[in-house]
XYZ file of C-alpha atoms in Angstrom:
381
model
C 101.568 134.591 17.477
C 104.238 134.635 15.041
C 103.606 135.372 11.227
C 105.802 132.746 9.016
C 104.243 130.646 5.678
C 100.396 129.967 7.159
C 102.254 129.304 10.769
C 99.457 128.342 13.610
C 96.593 128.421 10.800
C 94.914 125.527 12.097
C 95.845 125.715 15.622
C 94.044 129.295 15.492
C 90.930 127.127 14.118
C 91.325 124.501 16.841
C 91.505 127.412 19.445
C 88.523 129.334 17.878
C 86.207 126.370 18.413
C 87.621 124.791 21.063
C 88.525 127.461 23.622
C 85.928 129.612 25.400
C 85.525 133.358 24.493
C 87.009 135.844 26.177
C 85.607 138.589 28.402
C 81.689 137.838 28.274
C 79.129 140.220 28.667
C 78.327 140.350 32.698
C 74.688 139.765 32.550
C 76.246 136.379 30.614
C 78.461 135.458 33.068
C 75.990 133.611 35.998
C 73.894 132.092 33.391
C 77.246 130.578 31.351
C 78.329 129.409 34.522
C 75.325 127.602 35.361
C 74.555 126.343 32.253
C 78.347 124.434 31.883
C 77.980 123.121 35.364
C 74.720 121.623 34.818
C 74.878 120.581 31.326
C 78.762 118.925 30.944
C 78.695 115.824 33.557
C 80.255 112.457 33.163
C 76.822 110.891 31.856
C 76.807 113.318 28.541
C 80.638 112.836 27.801
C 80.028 109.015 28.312
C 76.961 108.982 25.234
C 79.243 111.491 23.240
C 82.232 109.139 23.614
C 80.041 106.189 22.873
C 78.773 107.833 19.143
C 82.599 108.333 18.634
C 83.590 104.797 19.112
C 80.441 103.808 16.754
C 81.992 106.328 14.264
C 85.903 105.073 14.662
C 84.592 101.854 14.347
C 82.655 102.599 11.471
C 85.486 104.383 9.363
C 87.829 101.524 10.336
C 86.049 99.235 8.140
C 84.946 101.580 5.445
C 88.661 102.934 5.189
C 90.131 99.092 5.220
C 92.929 98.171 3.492
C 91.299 94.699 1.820
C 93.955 93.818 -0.601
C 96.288 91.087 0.181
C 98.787 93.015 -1.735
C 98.278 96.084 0.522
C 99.817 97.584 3.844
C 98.600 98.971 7.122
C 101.496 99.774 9.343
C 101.312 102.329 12.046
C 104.718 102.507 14.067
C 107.054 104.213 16.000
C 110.333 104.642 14.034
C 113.725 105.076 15.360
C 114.926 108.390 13.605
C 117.230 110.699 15.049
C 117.520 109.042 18.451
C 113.809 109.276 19.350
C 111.020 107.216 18.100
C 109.269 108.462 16.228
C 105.213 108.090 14.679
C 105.218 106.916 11.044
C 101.582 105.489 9.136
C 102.381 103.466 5.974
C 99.175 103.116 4.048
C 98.375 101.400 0.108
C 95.982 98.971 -1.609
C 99.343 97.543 -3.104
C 102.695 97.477 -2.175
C 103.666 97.644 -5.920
C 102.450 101.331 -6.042
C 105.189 103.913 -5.872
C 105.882 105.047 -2.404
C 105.034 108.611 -1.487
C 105.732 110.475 1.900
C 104.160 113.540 2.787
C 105.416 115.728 5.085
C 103.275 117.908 6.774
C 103.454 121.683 7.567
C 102.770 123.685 10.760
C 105.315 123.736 12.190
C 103.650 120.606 14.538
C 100.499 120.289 12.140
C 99.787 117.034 12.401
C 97.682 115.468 9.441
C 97.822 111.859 10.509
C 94.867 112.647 13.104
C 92.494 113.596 10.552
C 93.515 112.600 6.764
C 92.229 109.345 6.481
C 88.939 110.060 4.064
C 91.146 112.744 1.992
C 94.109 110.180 0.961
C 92.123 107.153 0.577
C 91.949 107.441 -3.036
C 95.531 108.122 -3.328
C 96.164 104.661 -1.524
C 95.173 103.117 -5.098
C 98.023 104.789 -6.711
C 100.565 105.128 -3.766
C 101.921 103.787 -0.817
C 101.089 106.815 1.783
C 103.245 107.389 4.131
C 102.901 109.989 7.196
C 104.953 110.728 9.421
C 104.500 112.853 12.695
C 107.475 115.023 13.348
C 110.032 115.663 16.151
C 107.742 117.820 18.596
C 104.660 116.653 17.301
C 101.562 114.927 17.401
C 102.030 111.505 18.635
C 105.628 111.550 18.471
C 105.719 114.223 21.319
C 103.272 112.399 23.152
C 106.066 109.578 23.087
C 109.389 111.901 23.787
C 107.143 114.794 25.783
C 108.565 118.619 25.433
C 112.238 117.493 26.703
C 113.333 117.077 22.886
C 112.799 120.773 22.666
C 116.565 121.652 22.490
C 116.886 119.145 19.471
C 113.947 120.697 17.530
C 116.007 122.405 14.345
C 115.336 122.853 11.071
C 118.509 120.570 10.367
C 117.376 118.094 12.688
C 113.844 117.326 11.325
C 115.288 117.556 7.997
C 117.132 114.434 8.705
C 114.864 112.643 10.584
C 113.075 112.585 7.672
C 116.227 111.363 5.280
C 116.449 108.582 7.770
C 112.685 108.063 7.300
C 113.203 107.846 3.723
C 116.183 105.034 4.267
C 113.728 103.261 6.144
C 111.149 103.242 3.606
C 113.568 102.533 0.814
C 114.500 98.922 2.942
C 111.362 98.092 4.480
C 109.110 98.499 1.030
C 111.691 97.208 -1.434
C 112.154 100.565 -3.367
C 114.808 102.555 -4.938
C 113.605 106.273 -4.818
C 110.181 107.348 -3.339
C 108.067 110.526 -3.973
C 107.854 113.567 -1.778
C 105.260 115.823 -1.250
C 105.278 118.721 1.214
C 102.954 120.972 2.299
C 103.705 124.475 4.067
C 106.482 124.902 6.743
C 107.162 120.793 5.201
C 108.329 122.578 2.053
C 111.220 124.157 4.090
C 112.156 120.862 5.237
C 111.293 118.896 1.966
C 113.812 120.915 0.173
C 116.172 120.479 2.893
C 116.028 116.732 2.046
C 115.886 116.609 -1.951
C 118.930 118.464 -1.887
C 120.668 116.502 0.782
C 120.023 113.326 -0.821
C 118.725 113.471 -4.452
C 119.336 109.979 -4.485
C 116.333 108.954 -2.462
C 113.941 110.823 -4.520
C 111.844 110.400 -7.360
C 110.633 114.086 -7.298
C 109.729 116.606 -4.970
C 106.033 118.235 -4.876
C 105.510 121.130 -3.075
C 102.360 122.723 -2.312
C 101.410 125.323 -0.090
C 104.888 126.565 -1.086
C 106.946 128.244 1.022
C 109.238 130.738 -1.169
C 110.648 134.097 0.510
C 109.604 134.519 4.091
C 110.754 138.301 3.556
C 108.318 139.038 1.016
C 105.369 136.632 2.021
C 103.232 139.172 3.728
C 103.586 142.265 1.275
C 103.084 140.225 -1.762
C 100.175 138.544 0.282
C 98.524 141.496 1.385
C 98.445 143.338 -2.329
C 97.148 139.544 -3.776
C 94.257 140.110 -0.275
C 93.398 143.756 -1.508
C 92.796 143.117 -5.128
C 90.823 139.893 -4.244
C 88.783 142.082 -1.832
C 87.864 145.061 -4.466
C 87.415 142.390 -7.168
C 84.607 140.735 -5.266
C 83.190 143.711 -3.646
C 83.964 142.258 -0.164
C 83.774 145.731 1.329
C 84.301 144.624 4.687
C 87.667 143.268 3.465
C 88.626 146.069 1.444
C 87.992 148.500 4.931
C 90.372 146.023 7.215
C 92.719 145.886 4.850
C 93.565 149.680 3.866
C 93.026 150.303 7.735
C 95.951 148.303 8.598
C 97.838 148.841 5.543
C 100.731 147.430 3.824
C 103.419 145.216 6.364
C 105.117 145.461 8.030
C 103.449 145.762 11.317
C 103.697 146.743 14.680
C 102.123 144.419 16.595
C 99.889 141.234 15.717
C 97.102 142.791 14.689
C 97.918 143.408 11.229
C 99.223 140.146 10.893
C 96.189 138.531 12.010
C 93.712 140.861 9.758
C 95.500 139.292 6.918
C 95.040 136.000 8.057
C 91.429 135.939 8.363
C 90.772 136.914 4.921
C 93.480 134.740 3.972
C 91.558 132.016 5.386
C 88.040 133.598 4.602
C 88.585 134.664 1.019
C 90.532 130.305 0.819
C 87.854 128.446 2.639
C 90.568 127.919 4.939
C 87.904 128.778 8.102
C 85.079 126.315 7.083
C 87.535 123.710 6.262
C 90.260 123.823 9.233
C 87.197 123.641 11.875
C 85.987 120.743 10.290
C 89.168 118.699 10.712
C 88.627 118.726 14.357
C 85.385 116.495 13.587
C 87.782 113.856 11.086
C 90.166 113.670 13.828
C 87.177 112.758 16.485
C 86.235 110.039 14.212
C 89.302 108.992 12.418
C 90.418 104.479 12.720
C 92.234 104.492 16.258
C 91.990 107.650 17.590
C 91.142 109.801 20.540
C 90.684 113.321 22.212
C 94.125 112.446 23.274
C 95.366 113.066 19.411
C 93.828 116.525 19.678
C 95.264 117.427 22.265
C 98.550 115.882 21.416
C 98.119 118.149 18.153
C 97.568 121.531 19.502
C 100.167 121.117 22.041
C 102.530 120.051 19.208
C 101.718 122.714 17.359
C 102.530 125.268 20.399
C 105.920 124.128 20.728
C 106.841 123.454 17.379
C 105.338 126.859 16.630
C 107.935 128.269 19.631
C 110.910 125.997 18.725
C 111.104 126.469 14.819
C 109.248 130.175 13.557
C 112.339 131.813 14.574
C 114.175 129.905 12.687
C 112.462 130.254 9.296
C 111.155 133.667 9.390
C 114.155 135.109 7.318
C 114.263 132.418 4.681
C 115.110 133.512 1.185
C 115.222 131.673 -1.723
C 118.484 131.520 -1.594
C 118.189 130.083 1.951
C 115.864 127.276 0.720
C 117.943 126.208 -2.050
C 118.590 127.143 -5.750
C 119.990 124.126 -7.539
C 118.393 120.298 -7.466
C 119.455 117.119 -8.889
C 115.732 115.844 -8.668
C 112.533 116.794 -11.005
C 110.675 119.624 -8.836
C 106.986 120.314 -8.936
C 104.733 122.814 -7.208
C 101.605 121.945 -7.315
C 100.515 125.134 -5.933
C 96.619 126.779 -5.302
C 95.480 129.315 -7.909
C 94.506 131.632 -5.163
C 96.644 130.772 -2.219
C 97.103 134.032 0.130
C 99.221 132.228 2.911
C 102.041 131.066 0.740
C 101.112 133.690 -2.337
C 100.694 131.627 -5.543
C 102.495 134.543 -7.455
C 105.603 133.753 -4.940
C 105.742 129.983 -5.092
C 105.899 130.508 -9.384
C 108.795 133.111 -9.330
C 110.927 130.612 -7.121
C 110.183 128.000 -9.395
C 111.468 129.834 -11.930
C 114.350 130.947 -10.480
C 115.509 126.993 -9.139
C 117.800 125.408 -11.487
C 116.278 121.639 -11.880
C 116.537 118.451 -14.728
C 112.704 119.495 -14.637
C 110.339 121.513 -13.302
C 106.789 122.326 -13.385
C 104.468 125.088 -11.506
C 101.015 122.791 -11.889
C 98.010 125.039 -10.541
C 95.104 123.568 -8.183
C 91.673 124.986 -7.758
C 92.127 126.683 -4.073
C 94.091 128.381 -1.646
C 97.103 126.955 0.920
C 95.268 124.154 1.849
C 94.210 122.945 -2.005
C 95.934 119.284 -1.440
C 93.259 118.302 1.037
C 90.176 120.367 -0.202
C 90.442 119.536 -3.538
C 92.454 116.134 -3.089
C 91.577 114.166 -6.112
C 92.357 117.255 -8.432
C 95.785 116.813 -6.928
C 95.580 113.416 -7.342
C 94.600 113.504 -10.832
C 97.737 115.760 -11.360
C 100.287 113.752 -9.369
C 99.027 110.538 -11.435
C 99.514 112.783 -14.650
C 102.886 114.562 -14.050
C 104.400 112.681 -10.925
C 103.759 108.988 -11.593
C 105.492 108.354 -15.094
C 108.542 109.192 -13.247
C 108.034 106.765 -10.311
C 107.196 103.949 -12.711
C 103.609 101.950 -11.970
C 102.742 98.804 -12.682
């Protein structure tokens, strides 16, 4: 796999659940083999299935949008050529609207975010969208838009998003938040066109693709001595400082990344909101991790060099990074000198208890702080 900004993070916790392990002891062999084929028939997948439709049906109503003054739109936009999956979610179409873009690349978080954002429908009009190559907008295209997948390209689908948004919910400007590999393509679009933005929010910030591992490995060792993790503290001083060889160093720094975030209790667990989530399927799973694979293929390559520089020094728009204090993917000490360094009518570096994945595992903190630095700039009513 190929290291770039928390790249294949969940997909590695989709695969470490889902996919069976490798090389089993022989005297486990005949007994694993006899115990799939007699205990995974039709009948048990049938009573699973039927608990998950319970569930789904369940959330659907408990996750409701009730207001009259609300909206519940899920669609396939026209963006780029391709349609493309966009949800459009808010207790009141008054709210400002604010469009996350997810990170990856081809991390979906429209199978699985429903219970995480539905506080922020009170204040927002939420807006996901799944991107060229992933998630249910592959499932609609398949693997033959391949060629098109740039960094450019997504960029603008998501511009054209944001035109859409602008027309079809009456507003001027909307917010934009942007998690992880999103970030690169957030920034892409604030500086295209200022003029569709309110303010850009990054989190999970990506901020010097050449550095990311170094700084996150020293951040990994001093975490490791300063809680006595000595199992940490071994792995990491056997593999040493990047950069590396092969992948193994690479992915010794991205368990503790994950271990030392919470990244590896809560990834796993996303697999269960996605089985559950209003309208969805297996099918979304799937449609996820294979997004994820060829996103993963299609785009790394292209970002693994970024610089500063590269993602863009001077904006016309109010920039925020709502970053997590101890973020080892995307290191939090990285994400604040970039900040510094960007040339902006405002900025602010607002920390959030957590690591890379701190906008969904602590979700109303960062609610609480786009309400208290974000909103007054949107306007609420």
């Amino acid at each position: 796999m190929l290291p770039c900004c928390g790249v294949y993070v969940s997909l590695f916790a989709f695969l470490s659940v889902v996919a069976p392990a490798q090389n089993p002891a022989p005297q486990q062999s005949a007994a694993r083999e006899s115990t799939t084929a007699a205990a995974y028939n039709d009948a048990d997948y049938r009573k699973f299935d039927q608990t998950l439709s319970f569930l789904r049906e369940r959330n659907t109503r408990q996750y409701a949008i009730d207001s009259a003054k609300g909206v519940d739109e899920a669609m396939y936009v026209h963006l780029g050529g391709i349609d493309q999956w966009v949800t459009i979610r808010g207790e009141d179409r008054q709210n400002p609207v604010l469009l996350f873009v997810h990170g990856g690349p081809g991390d979906v978080t429209n199978p699985w975010s429903f219970a995480l954002f539905a506080a922020w429908e009170k204040r927002f009009t939420v807006v996901q969208w799944d991107q060229r190559g992933a998630g249910r907008t592959l499932r609609e295209t398949g693997p033959s838009v391949a060629s098109t997948m740039t960094l450019d390209r997504i960029a603008q689908d998501g511009t054209e998003l944001s035109e859409f948004l602008r027309k079809r919910l009456g507003k001027d400007r909307i917010v934009l938040v942007a998690h992880s590999f999103g970030s690169i393509l957030g920034l892409r679009m604030v500086q295209a066109r200022p003029d569709l933005f309110y303010a850009y929010v990054g989190t999970g910030q990506v901020s010097d693709e050449t550095k990311n591992y170094s700084v996150a490995y020293a951040a990994l060792l001093e975490k490791a001595q300063a809680t006595g993790n000595q199992q940490a503290n071994a792995e990491l001083r056997r593999i040493g400082p990047p950069p590396y060889a092969n992948g193994e160093g690479y992915g010794v720094q991205r368990k503790w990344a994950n271990s030392f975030e919470g990244a590896d209790r809560f990834l796993p667990g996303t697999l269960g909101l996605a089985l559950v989530a209003p309208g969805n399927s297996v099918r979304d799973l799937n449609d996820s991790i294979e997004g994820q694979i060829l996103s993963g293929d299609r785009l790394v390559p292209q970002a693994r060099s970024s610089t500063p520089k590269d993602l863009g020094l001077e904006f016309a728009v109010p920039m925020f990074f709502l970053q997590g204090t101890e973020d080892f993917t995307t290191p939090t000490a990285l994400a604040r000198q970039y900040l510094g360094a960007i040339k902006a009518p405002h900025k602010e570096f607002v920390p959030i208890d957590g690591g890379h994945f701190a906008v969904f595992m602590n979700s109303d903190q960062f609610l609480r702080e786009l309400v208290a630095h974000v909103l007054p700039l949107a306007g609420s009513h």
